[in-house]
Coordinates of C-alpha atoms in Angstrom, one line a residue:
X1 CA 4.9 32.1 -1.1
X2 CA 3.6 34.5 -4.0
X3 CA 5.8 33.6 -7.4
X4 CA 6.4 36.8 -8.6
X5 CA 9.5 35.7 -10.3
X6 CA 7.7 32.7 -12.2
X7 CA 4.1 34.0 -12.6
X8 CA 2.9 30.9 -14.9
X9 CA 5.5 28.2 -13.3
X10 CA 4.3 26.3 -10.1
X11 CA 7.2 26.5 -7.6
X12 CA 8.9 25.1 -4.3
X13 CA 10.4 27.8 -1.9
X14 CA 12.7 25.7 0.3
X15 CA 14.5 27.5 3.3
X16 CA 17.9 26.9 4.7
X17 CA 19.3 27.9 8.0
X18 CA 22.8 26.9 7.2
X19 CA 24.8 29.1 4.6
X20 CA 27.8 26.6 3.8
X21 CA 25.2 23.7 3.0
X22 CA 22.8 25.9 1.5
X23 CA 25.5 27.5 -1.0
X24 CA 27.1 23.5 -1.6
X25 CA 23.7 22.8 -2.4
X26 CA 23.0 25.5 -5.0
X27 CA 26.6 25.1 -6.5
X28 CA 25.9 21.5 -7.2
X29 CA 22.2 22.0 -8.1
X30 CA 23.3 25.0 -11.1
X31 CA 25.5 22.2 -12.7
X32 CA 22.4 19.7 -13.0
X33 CA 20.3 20.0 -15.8
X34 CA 18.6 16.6 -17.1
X35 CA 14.9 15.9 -17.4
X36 CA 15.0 13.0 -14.3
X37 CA 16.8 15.9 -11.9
X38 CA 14.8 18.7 -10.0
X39 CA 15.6 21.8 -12.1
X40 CA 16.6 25.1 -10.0
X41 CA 15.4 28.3 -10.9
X42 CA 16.7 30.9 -8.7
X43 CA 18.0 32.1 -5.1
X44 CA 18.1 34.6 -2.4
X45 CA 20.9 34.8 -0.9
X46 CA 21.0 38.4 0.1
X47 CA 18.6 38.3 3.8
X48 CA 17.9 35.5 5.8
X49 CA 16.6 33.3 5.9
X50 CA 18.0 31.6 2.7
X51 CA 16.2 30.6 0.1
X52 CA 16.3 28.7 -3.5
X53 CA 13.3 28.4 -5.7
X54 CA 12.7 24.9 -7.8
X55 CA 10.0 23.8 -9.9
X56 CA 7.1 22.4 -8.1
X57 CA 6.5 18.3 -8.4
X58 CA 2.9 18.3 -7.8
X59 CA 3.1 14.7 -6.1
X60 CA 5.3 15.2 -3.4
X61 CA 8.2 12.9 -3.1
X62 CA 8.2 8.9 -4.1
X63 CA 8.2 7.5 -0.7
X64 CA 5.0 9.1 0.6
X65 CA 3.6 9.0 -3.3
X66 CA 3.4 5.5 -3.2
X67 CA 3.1 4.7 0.5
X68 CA -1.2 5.6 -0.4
X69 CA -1.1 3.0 -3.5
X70 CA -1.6 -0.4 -3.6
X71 CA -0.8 -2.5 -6.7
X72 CA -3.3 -2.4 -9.1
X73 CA -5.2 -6.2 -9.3
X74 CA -5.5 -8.3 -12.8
X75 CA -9.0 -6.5 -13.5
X76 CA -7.1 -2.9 -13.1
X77 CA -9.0 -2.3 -10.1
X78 CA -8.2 -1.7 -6.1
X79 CA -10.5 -3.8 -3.5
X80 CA -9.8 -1.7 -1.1
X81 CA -10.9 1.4 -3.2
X82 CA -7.2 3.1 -2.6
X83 CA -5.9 4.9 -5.6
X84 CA -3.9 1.8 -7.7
X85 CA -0.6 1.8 -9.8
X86 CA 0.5 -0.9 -12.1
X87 CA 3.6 -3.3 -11.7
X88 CA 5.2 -1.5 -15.5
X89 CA 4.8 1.8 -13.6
X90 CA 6.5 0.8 -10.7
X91 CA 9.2 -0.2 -13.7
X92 CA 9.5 3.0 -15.5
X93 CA 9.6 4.9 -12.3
X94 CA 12.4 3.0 -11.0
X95 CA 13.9 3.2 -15.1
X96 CA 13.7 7.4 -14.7
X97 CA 15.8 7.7 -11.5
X98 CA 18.0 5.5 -13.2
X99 CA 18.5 7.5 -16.2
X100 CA 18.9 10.4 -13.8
X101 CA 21.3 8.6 -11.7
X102 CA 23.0 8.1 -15.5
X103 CA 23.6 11.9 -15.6
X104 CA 25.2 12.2 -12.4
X105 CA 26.9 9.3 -13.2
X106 CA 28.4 11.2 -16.5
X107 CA 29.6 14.2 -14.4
X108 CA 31.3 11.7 -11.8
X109 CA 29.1 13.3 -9.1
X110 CA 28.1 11.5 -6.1
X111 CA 24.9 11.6 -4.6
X112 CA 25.0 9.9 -1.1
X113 CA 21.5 10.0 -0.1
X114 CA 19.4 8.0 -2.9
X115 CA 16.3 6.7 -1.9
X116 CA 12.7 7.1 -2.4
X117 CA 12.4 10.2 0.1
X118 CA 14.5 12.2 -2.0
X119 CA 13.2 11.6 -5.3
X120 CA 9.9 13.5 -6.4
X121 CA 6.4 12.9 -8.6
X122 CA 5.4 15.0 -10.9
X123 CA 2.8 15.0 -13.3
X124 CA 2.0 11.8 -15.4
X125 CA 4.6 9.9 -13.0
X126 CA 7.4 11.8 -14.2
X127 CA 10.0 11.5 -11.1
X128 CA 12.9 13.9 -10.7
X129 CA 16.0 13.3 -8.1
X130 CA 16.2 15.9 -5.9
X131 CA 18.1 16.2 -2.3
X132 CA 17.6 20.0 -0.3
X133 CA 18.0 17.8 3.0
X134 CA 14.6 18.4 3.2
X135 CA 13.9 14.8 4.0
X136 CA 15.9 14.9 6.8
X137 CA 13.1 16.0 9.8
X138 CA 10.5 14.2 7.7
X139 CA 12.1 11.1 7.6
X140 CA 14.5 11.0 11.1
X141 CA 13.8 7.4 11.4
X142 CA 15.9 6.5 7.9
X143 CA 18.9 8.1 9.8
X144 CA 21.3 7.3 12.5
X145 CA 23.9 8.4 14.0
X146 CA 27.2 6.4 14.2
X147 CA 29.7 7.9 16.7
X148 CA 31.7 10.1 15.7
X149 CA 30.3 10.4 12.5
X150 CA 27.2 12.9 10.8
X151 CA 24.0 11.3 10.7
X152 CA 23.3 8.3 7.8
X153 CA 20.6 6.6 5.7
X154 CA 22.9 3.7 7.0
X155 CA 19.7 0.9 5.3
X156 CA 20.6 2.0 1.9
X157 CA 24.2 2.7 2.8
X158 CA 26.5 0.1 0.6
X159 CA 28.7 -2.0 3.1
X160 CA 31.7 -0.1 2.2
X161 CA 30.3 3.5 3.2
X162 CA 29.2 2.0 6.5
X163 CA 32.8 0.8 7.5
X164 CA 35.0 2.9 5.6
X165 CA 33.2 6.5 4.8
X166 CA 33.7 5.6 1.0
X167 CA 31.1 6.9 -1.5
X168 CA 31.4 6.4 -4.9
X169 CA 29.1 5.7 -7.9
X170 CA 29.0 2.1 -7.2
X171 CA 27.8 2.8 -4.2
X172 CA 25.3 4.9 -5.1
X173 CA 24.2 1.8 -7.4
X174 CA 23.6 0.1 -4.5
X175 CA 21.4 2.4 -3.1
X176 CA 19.6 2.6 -6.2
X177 CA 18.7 -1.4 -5.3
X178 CA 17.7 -0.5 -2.7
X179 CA 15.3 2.3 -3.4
X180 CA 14.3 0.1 -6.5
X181 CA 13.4 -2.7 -3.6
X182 CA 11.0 0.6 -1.5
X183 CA 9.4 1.2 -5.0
X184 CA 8.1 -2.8 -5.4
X185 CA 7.2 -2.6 -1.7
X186 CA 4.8 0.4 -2.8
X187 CA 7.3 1.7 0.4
X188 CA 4.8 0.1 2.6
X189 CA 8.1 -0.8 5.1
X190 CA 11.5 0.5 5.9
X191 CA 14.0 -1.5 4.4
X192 CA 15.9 -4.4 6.7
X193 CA 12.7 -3.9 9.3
X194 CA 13.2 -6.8 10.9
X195 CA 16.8 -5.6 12.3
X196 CA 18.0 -2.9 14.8
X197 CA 20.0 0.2 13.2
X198 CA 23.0 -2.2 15.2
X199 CA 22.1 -5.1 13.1
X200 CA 21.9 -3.2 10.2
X201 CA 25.7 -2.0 10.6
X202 CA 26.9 -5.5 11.7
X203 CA 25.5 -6.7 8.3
X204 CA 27.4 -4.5 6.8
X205 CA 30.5 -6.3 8.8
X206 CA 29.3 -9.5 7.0
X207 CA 29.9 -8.1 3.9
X208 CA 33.1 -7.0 4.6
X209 CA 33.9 -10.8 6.4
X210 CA 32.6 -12.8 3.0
X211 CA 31.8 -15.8 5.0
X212 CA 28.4 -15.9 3.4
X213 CA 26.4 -14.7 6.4
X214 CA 25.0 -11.5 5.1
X215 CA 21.8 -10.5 4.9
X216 CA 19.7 -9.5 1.6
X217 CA 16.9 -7.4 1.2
X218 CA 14.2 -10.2 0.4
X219 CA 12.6 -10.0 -3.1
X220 CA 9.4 -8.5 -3.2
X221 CA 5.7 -9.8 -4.2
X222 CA 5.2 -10.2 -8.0
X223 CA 9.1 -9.1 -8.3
X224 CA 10.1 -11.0 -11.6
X225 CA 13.4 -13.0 -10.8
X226 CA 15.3 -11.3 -13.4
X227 CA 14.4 -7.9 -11.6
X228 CA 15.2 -9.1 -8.2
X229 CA 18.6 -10.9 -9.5
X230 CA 19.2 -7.1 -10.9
X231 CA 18.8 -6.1 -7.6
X232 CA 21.3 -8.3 -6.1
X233 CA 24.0 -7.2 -8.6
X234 CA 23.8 -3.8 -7.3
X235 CA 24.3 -5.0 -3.9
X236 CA 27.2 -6.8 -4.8
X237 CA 30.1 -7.0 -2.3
X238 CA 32.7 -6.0 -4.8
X239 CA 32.0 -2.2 -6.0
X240 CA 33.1 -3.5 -10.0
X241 CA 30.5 -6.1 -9.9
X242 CA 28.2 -3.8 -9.6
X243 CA 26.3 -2.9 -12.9
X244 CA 26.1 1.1 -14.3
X245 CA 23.4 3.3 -14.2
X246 CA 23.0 3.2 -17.9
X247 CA 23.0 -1.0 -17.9
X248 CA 19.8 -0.3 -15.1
X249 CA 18.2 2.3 -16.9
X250 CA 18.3 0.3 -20.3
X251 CA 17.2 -3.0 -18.2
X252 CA 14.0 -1.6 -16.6
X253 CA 13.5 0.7 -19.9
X254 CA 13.2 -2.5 -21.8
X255 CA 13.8 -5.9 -20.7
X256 CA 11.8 -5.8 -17.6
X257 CA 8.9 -4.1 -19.1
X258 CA 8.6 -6.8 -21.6
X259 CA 8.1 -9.4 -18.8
X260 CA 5.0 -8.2 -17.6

């Protein structure tokens, strides 16, 4: 689209056939203003179809971003010859959604849908949260539907939203582990691959049972131990065991950088 409105300012034109969602979506999106959230700059509501216009993350979003790295080798260097990206930035990227996730946090806003498919790259790795449902059609296989129910990111859905419908910030702090986990695996693989979108639910009856028989996301390749016990705190069964947004974004901001 031609940016008359914002001659010197790339932007993103994203359409929406669905008025309620799309004015929910700008309601909530006027409110956020924080360097780690995607910053809205205008709308057409007038004509269809609808519109809102964002600032433009040059990178795309996270999941695909890093899907065409591989971790950078001792010498700094790829043998493959793919573009590389080192362990500390995998840290600070997961350390800005945190500190964005902070923000929400601060208004008592929910987000629902974290994950690396709905965060974005910008220039010099800066990563802003952002969700337009945009993801949705990209990304169909991250989303099922249980009867009865809308469609769900059910793998990065904490136990309790699964069984119960209930989203809160602790359970967006579990999806946070979650998308943290996708960042270490360079999102080479979907999270829980190795079960059905069935399996995935009765896991989340494990939980729920506490007999021990749950299964964790398993901790990633050159994941320190301190980072991947971090990880299981956020999937913890009880939501007030679960640590804040802040206590993540100071942990990766400076103890885990300082282990590499």
């Amino acid at each position: 689209p031609v940016n008359y409105l914002f001659p010197h300012l790339p932007i993103y034109v994203f359409c929406c056939p669905r008025r309620n969602d799309f004015l929910k979506e700008v309601k909530i999106m006027s409110r956020l203003k924080d360097p780690n959230i995607v910053r809205l700059l205008g709308v057409c509501v007038r004509d269809d179809p609808l519109c809102m216009i964002t600032e433009y993350m040059e990178n795309g979003d996270l999941n695909q971003f890093l899907s065409g790295h591989e971790l950078e080798d001792k010498l700094g260097g790829s043998p493959s010859g793919r573009p590389t990206i080192s362990y500390p930035t995998l840290v600070h990227l997961g350390a800005q959604i945190a500190s964005g996730m902070a923000f929400l946090a601060s208004l008592n806003f929910v987000h629902r849908d974290l994950a690396t498919r709905n965060c974005l790259v910008g220039e010099g790795f800066t990563i802003k949260i952002a969700d337009f449902g945009m993801s949705r059609n990209l990304y169909a296989g991250d989303y099922y539907r249980i009867q009865g129910r809308a469609v769900l990111p059910i793998r990065w859905m904490a136990w309790e939203c699964i069984l119960m419908g209930k989203f809160t910030m602790a359970s967006d702090v579990w999806a946070f582990g979650v998308t943290l986990w996708e960042i270490l695996m360079l999102c080479q693989e979907q999270p829980y691959s190795q079960l059905t979108d069935e399996a995935v639910i009765e896991n989340a009856g494990e939980f729920f049972r506490h007999q021990g028989k749950q299964v964790y996301l398993s901790r990633p390749p050159t994941c320190p131990l301190a980072v991947y016990e971090m990880m299981l705190r956020c999937w913890a069964r009880e939501a007030k065991d679960r640590p804040s947004f802040q206590h993540l974004h100071c942990f990766l901001a400076e103890d885990a950088l300082n282990m590499v």
